[in-house]
PDB file of N, CA and C in Angstrom:
ATOM      1  N   MET A   5      -8.507  84.711 -50.292  1.00  0.00           N
ATOM      2  CA  MET A   5      -7.828  83.824 -49.363  1.00  0.00           C
ATOM      3  C   MET A   5      -6.913  82.882 -50.134  1.00  0.00           C
ATOM      4  N   LEU A   6      -5.769  82.599 -49.543  1.00  0.00           N
ATOM      5  CA  LEU A   6      -4.792  81.724 -50.172  1.00  0.00           C
ATOM      6  C   LEU A   6      -5.206  80.269 -50.074  1.00  0.00           C
ATOM      7  N   ASN A   7      -4.790  79.472 -51.055  1.00  0.00           N
ATOM      8  CA  ASN A   7      -4.949  78.031 -50.936  1.00  0.00           C
ATOM      9  C   ASN A   7      -3.590  77.440 -50.548  1.00  0.00           C
ATOM     10  N   CYS A   8      -3.542  76.148 -50.293  1.00  0.00           N
ATOM     11  CA  CYS A   8      -2.320  75.515 -49.811  1.00  0.00           C
ATOM     12  C   CYS A   8      -1.172  75.633 -50.821  1.00  0.00           C
ATOM     13  N   LYS A   9      -1.499  75.558 -52.088  1.00  0.00           N
ATOM     14  CA  LYS A   9      -0.465  75.696 -53.119  1.00  0.00           C
ATOM     15  C   LYS A   9       0.163  77.091 -53.057  1.00  0.00           C
ATOM     16  N   ASP A  10      -0.659  78.115 -52.897  1.00  0.00           N
ATOM     17  CA  ASP A  10      -0.151  79.490 -52.778  1.00  0.00           C
ATOM     18  C   ASP A  10       0.735  79.641 -51.540  1.00  0.00           C
ATOM     19  N   VAL A  11       0.328  79.000 -50.449  1.00  0.00           N
ATOM     20  CA  VAL A  11       1.077  79.106 -49.198  1.00  0.00           C
ATOM     21  C   VAL A  11       2.467  78.487 -49.355  1.00  0.00           C
ATOM     22  N   THR A  12       2.553  77.301 -49.944  1.00  0.00           N
ATOM     23  CA  THR A  12       3.861  76.671 -50.126  1.00  0.00           C
ATOM     24  C   THR A  12       4.745  77.520 -51.049  1.00  0.00           C
ATOM     25  N   ARG A  13       4.138  78.135 -52.056  1.00  0.00           N
ATOM     26  CA  ARG A  13       4.896  79.017 -52.953  1.00  0.00           C
ATOM     27  C   ARG A  13       5.433  80.219 -52.184  1.00  0.00           C
ATOM     28  N   LEU A  14       4.593  80.815 -51.343  1.00  0.00           N
ATOM     29  CA  LEU A  14       5.029  81.969 -50.561  1.00  0.00           C
ATOM     30  C   LEU A  14       6.124  81.598 -49.558  1.00  0.00           C
ATOM     31  N   TYR A  15       5.991  80.440 -48.931  1.00  0.00           N
ATOM     32  CA  TYR A  15       7.048  79.989 -48.026  1.00  0.00           C
ATOM     33  C   TYR A  15       8.373  79.884 -48.785  1.00  0.00           C
ATOM     34  N   SER A  16       8.319  79.322 -49.970  1.00  0.00           N
ATOM     35  CA  SER A  16       9.545  79.189 -50.776  1.00  0.00           C
ATOM     36  C   SER A  16      10.072  80.557 -51.187  1.00  0.00           C
ATOM     37  N   GLU A  17       9.201  81.434 -51.623  1.00  0.00           N
ATOM     38  CA  GLU A  17       9.624  82.767 -52.038  1.00  0.00           C
ATOM     39  C   GLU A  17      10.191  83.568 -50.870  1.00  0.00           C
ATOM     40  N   SER A  18       9.713  83.297 -49.670  1.00  0.00           N
ATOM     41  CA  SER A  18      10.194  84.043 -48.506  1.00  0.00           C
ATOM     42  C   SER A  18      11.665  83.756 -48.219  1.00  0.00           C
ATOM     43  N   GLN A  19      12.184  82.663 -48.785  1.00  0.00           N
ATOM     44  CA  GLN A  19      13.606  82.363 -48.635  1.00  0.00           C
ATOM     45  C   GLN A  19      14.466  83.277 -49.510  1.00  0.00           C
ATOM     46  N   GLU A  20      13.867  83.808 -50.562  1.00  0.00           N
ATOM     47  CA  GLU A  20      14.589  84.624 -51.541  1.00  0.00           C
ATOM     48  C   GLU A  20      14.333  86.121 -51.409  1.00  0.00           C
ATOM     49  N   ARG A  21      13.175  86.464 -50.879  1.00  0.00           N
ATOM     50  CA  ARG A  21      12.809  87.881 -50.795  1.00  0.00           C
ATOM     51  C   ARG A  21      11.916  88.116 -49.587  1.00  0.00           C
ATOM     52  N   LYS A  22      11.800  89.377 -49.210  1.00  0.00           N
ATOM     53  CA  LYS A  22      10.901  89.739 -48.116  1.00  0.00           C
ATOM     54  C   LYS A  22       9.474  89.802 -48.665  1.00  0.00           C
ATOM     55  N   LEU A  23       8.560  89.138 -47.984  1.00  0.00           N
ATOM     56  CA  LEU A  23       7.164  89.155 -48.409  1.00  0.00           C
ATOM     57  C   LEU A  23       6.538  90.501 -48.077  1.00  0.00           C
ATOM     58  N   THR A  24       5.553  90.876 -48.874  1.00  0.00           N
ATOM     59  CA  THR A  24       4.831  92.116 -48.597  1.00  0.00           C
ATOM     60  C   THR A  24       3.961  91.922 -47.355  1.00  0.00           C
ATOM     61  N   LEU A  25       3.506  93.014 -46.804  1.00  0.00           N
ATOM     62  CA  LEU A  25       2.632  92.943 -45.630  1.00  0.00           C
ATOM     63  C   LEU A  25       1.379  92.137 -45.952  1.00  0.00           C
ATOM     64  N   GLN A  26       0.795  92.368 -47.098  1.00  0.00           N
ATOM     65  CA  GLN A  26      -0.416  91.639 -47.485  1.00  0.00           C
ATOM     66  C   GLN A  26      -0.135  90.136 -47.601  1.00  0.00           C
ATOM     67  N   GLU A  27       1.002  89.779 -48.197  1.00  0.00           N
ATOM     68  CA  GLU A  27       1.352  88.371 -48.320  1.00  0.00           C
ATOM     69  C   GLU A  27       1.563  87.735 -46.947  1.00  0.00           C
ATOM     70  N   ARG A  28       2.257  88.437 -46.060  1.00  0.00           N
ATOM     71  CA  ARG A  28       2.506  87.916 -44.716  1.00  0.00           C
ATOM     72  C   ARG A  28       1.200  87.726 -43.946  1.00  0.00           C
ATOM     73  N   MET A  29       0.298  88.692 -44.056  1.00  0.00           N
ATOM     74  CA  MET A  29      -0.985  88.593 -43.349  1.00  0.00           C
ATOM     75  C   MET A  29      -1.836  87.447 -43.910  1.00  0.00           C
ATOM     76  N   SER A  30      -1.894  87.323 -45.226  1.00  0.00           N
ATOM     77  CA  SER A  30      -2.658  86.231 -45.842  1.00  0.00           C
ATOM     78  C   SER A  30      -2.073  84.881 -45.459  1.00  0.00           C
ATOM     79  N   LEU A  31      -0.751  84.792 -45.457  1.00  0.00           N
ATOM     80  CA  LEU A  31      -0.073  83.566 -45.084  1.00  0.00           C
ATOM     81  C   LEU A  31      -0.396  83.189 -43.637  1.00  0.00           C
ATOM     82  N   LYS A  32      -0.287  84.163 -42.756  1.00  0.00           N
ATOM     83  CA  LYS A  32      -0.556  83.923 -41.337  1.00  0.00           C
ATOM     84  C   LYS A  32      -1.999  83.470 -41.125  1.00  0.00           C
ATOM     85  N   MET A  33      -2.932  84.097 -41.812  1.00  0.00           N
ATOM     86  CA  MET A  33      -4.340  83.748 -41.667  1.00  0.00           C
ATOM     87  C   MET A  33      -4.603  82.311 -42.112  1.00  0.00           C
ATOM     88  N   HIS A  34      -4.020  81.935 -43.250  1.00  0.00           N
ATOM     89  CA  HIS A  34      -4.221  80.583 -43.763  1.00  0.00           C
ATOM     90  C   HIS A  34      -3.603  79.554 -42.815  1.00  0.00           C
ATOM     91  N   VAL A  35      -2.385  79.826 -42.353  1.00  0.00           N
ATOM     92  CA  VAL A  35      -1.671  78.882 -41.495  1.00  0.00           C
ATOM     93  C   VAL A  35      -2.397  78.684 -40.162  1.00  0.00           C
ATOM     94  N   MET A  36      -3.087  79.707 -39.689  1.00  0.00           N
ATOM     95  CA  MET A  36      -3.864  79.583 -38.450  1.00  0.00           C
ATOM     96  C   MET A  36      -4.986  78.559 -38.602  1.00  0.00           C
ATOM     97  N   MET A  37      -5.481  78.385 -39.821  1.00  0.00           N
ATOM     98  CA  MET A  37      -6.606  77.486 -40.055  1.00  0.00           C
ATOM     99  C   MET A  37      -6.211  76.143 -40.662  1.00  0.00           C
ATOM    100  N   CYS A  38      -4.972  76.031 -41.135  1.00  0.00           N
ATOM    101  CA  CYS A  38      -4.564  74.835 -41.881  1.00  0.00           C
ATOM    102  C   CYS A  38      -3.369  74.169 -41.199  1.00  0.00           C
ATOM    103  N   SER A  39      -3.614  73.049 -40.568  1.00  0.00           N
ATOM    104  CA  SER A  39      -2.532  72.365 -39.850  1.00  0.00           C
ATOM    105  C   SER A  39      -1.472  71.823 -40.809  1.00  0.00           C
ATOM    106  N   GLY A  40      -1.869  71.436 -42.004  1.00  0.00           N
ATOM    107  CA  GLY A  40      -0.904  70.931 -42.985  1.00  0.00           C
ATOM    108  C   GLY A  40       0.108  72.000 -43.372  1.00  0.00           C
ATOM    109  N   CYS A  41      -0.362  73.194 -43.642  1.00  0.00           N
ATOM    110  CA  CYS A  41       0.532  74.297 -44.008  1.00  0.00           C
ATOM    111  C   CYS A  41       1.333  74.784 -42.808  1.00  0.00           C
ATOM    112  N   SER A  42       0.736  74.709 -41.628  1.00  0.00           N
ATOM    113  CA  SER A  42       1.462  75.057 -40.416  1.00  0.00           C
ATOM    114  C   SER A  42       2.645  74.112 -40.233  1.00  0.00           C
ATOM    115  N   ASN A  43       2.407  72.821 -40.423  1.00  0.00           N
ATOM    116  CA  ASN A  43       3.479  71.832 -40.324  1.00  0.00           C
ATOM    117  C   ASN A  43       4.538  72.064 -41.391  1.00  0.00           C
ATOM    118  N   PHE A  44       4.102  72.383 -42.601  1.00  0.00           N
ATOM    119  CA  PHE A  44       5.051  72.661 -43.691  1.00  0.00           C
ATOM    120  C   PHE A  44       5.953  73.834 -43.329  1.00  0.00           C
ATOM    121  N   GLY A  45       5.377  74.875 -42.769  1.00  0.00           N
ATOM    122  CA  GLY A  45       6.164  76.043 -42.363  1.00  0.00           C
ATOM    123  C   GLY A  45       7.196  75.683 -41.305  1.00  0.00           C
ATOM    124  N   LYS A  46       6.806  74.850 -40.341  1.00  0.00           N
ATOM    125  CA  LYS A  46       7.738  74.408 -39.300  1.00  0.00           C
ATOM    126  C   LYS A  46       8.854  73.562 -39.904  1.00  0.00           C
ATOM    127  N   GLN A  47       8.508  72.733 -40.871  1.00  0.00           N
ATOM    128  CA  GLN A  47       9.518  71.908 -41.534  1.00  0.00           C
ATOM    129  C   GLN A  47      10.502  72.772 -42.321  1.00  0.00           C
ATOM    130  N   MET A  48      10.006  73.827 -42.933  1.00  0.00           N
ATOM    131  CA  MET A  48      10.890  74.744 -43.665  1.00  0.00           C
ATOM    132  C   MET A  48      11.898  75.384 -42.714  1.00  0.00           C
ATOM    133  N   VAL A  49      11.448  75.786 -41.546  1.00  0.00           N
ATOM    134  CA  VAL A  49      12.344  76.388 -40.547  1.00  0.00           C
ATOM    135  C   VAL A  49      13.401  75.373 -40.130  1.00  0.00           C
ATOM    136  N   THR A  50      12.981  74.138 -39.862  1.00  0.00           N
ATOM    137  CA  THR A  50      13.914  73.096 -39.450  1.00  0.00           C
ATOM    138  C   THR A  50      14.946  72.816 -40.537  1.00  0.00           C
ATOM    139  N   LEU A  51      14.496  72.718 -41.779  1.00  0.00           N
ATOM    140  CA  LEU A  51      15.425  72.486 -42.892  1.00  0.00           C
ATOM    141  C   LEU A  51      16.417  73.637 -43.051  1.00  0.00           C
ATOM    142  N   ARG A  52      15.940  74.854 -42.904  1.00  0.00           N
ATOM    143  CA  ARG A  52      16.816  76.023 -43.015  1.00  0.00           C
ATOM    144  C   ARG A  52      17.889  75.990 -41.931  1.00  0.00           C
ATOM    145  N   GLN A  53      17.477  75.665 -40.714  1.00  0.00           N
ATOM    146  CA  GLN A  53      18.432  75.593 -39.607  1.00  0.00           C
ATOM    147  C   GLN A  53      19.447  74.470 -39.826  1.00  0.00           C
ATOM    148  N   ALA A  54      18.978  73.334 -40.312  1.00  0.00           N
ATOM    149  CA  ALA A  54      19.876  72.201 -40.544  1.00  0.00           C
ATOM    150  C   ALA A  54      20.891  72.511 -41.638  1.00  0.00           C
ATOM    151  N   THR A  55      20.438  73.134 -42.723  1.00  0.00           N
ATOM    152  CA  THR A  55      21.379  73.442 -43.799  1.00  0.00           C
ATOM    153  C   THR A  55      22.372  74.511 -43.380  1.00  0.00           C
ATOM    154  N   ARG A  56      21.937  75.476 -42.593  1.00  0.00           N
ATOM    155  CA  ARG A  56      22.873  76.494 -42.100  1.00  0.00           C
ATOM    156  C   ARG A  56      23.902  75.871 -41.169  1.00  0.00           C
ATOM    157  N   ALA A  57      23.462  74.964 -40.297  1.00  0.00           N
ATOM    158  CA  ALA A  57      24.392  74.296 -39.380  1.00  0.00           C
ATOM    159  C   ALA A  57      25.370  73.431 -40.167  1.00  0.00           C
ATOM    160  N   TYR A  58      24.887  72.744 -41.186  1.00  0.00           N
ATOM    161  CA  TYR A  58      25.763  71.919 -42.017  1.00  0.00           C
ATOM    162  C   TYR A  58      26.782  72.786 -42.748  1.00  0.00           C
ATOM    163  N   ALA A  59      26.310  73.875 -43.320  1.00  0.00           N
ATOM    164  CA  ALA A  59      27.217  74.774 -44.045  1.00  0.00           C
ATOM    165  C   ALA A  59      28.258  75.358 -43.099  1.00  0.00           C
ATOM    166  N   LYS A  60      27.859  75.707 -41.905  1.00  0.00           N
ATOM    167  CA  LYS A  60      28.807  76.237 -40.927  1.00  0.00           C
ATOM    168  C   LYS A  60      29.838  75.174 -40.576  1.00  0.00           C
ATOM    169  N   GLY A  61      29.391  73.947 -40.380  1.00  0.00           N
ATOM    170  CA  GLY A  61      30.306  72.845 -40.088  1.00  0.00           C
ATOM    171  C   GLY A  61      31.250  72.569 -41.237  1.00  0.00           C
ATOM    172  N   ALA A  62      30.746  72.664 -42.466  1.00  0.00           N
ATOM    173  CA  ALA A  62      31.588  72.457 -43.646  1.00  0.00           C
ATOM    174  C   ALA A  62      32.657  73.540 -43.725  1.00  0.00           C
ATOM    175  N   ASP A  63      32.282  74.769 -43.402  1.00  0.00           N
ATOM    176  CA  ASP A  63      33.252  75.864 -43.397  1.00  0.00           C
ATOM    177  C   ASP A  63      34.333  75.621 -42.355  1.00  0.00           C
ATOM    178  N   GLU A  64      33.924  75.164 -41.186  1.00  0.00           N
ATOM    179  CA  GLU A  64      34.889  74.909 -40.112  1.00  0.00           C
ATOM    180  C   GLU A  64      35.819  73.765 -40.483  1.00  0.00           C
ATOM    181  N   ARG A  65      35.276  72.722 -41.136  1.00  0.00           N
ATOM    182  CA  ARG A  65      36.116  71.603 -41.563  1.00  0.00           C
ATOM    183  C   ARG A  65      37.108  72.052 -42.630  1.00  0.00           C
ATOM    184  N   ALA A  66      36.659  72.921 -43.528  1.00  0.00           N
ATOM    185  CA  ALA A  66      37.543  73.429 -44.575  1.00  0.00           C
ATOM    186  C   ALA A  66      38.660  74.271 -43.963  1.00  0.00           C
ATOM    187  N   ASP A  67      38.340  75.050 -42.951  1.00  0.00           N
ATOM    188  CA  ASP A  67      39.360  75.869 -42.284  1.00  0.00           C
ATOM    189  C   ASP A  67      40.427  74.992 -41.622  1.00  0.00           C
ATOM    190  N   LYS A  68      40.008  73.886 -41.032  1.00  0.00           N
ATOM    191  CA  LYS A  68      40.955  72.975 -40.367  1.00  0.00           C
ATOM    192  C   LYS A  68      41.871  72.307 -41.400  1.00  0.00           C
ATOM    193  N   LYS A  69      41.326  71.991 -42.577  1.00  0.00           N
ATOM    194  CA  LYS A  69      42.143  71.377 -43.630  1.00  0.00           C
ATOM    195  C   LYS A  69      43.214  72.340 -44.135  1.00  0.00           C
ATOM    196  N   ASP A  70      42.868  73.610 -44.186  1.00  0.00           N
ATOM    197  CA  ASP A  70      43.800  74.613 -44.698  1.00  0.00           C
ATOM    198  C   ASP A  70      44.986  74.853 -43.757  1.00  0.00           C
ATOM    199  N   LYS A  71      44.830  74.506 -42.500  1.00  0.00           N
ATOM    200  CA  LYS A  71      45.889  74.796 -41.515  1.00  0.00           C
ATOM    201  C   LYS A  71      46.915  73.716 -41.448  1.00  0.00           C
TER     202      LYS A  71
END
């Protein structure tokens, strides 16, 4: 079974690569029992969405400057 440190590492690695089935299942099992890691996972999703929205906005602002 994963500990919280392993879970945060896997969440970070999932941004760079696809997790294996075993890693995904272990992660899901731990998160079902650990509210702290569940919250961390939700925060990672929110941060990813915010940075993508910011990057998209930066691209749009750059396009307007070029015109």
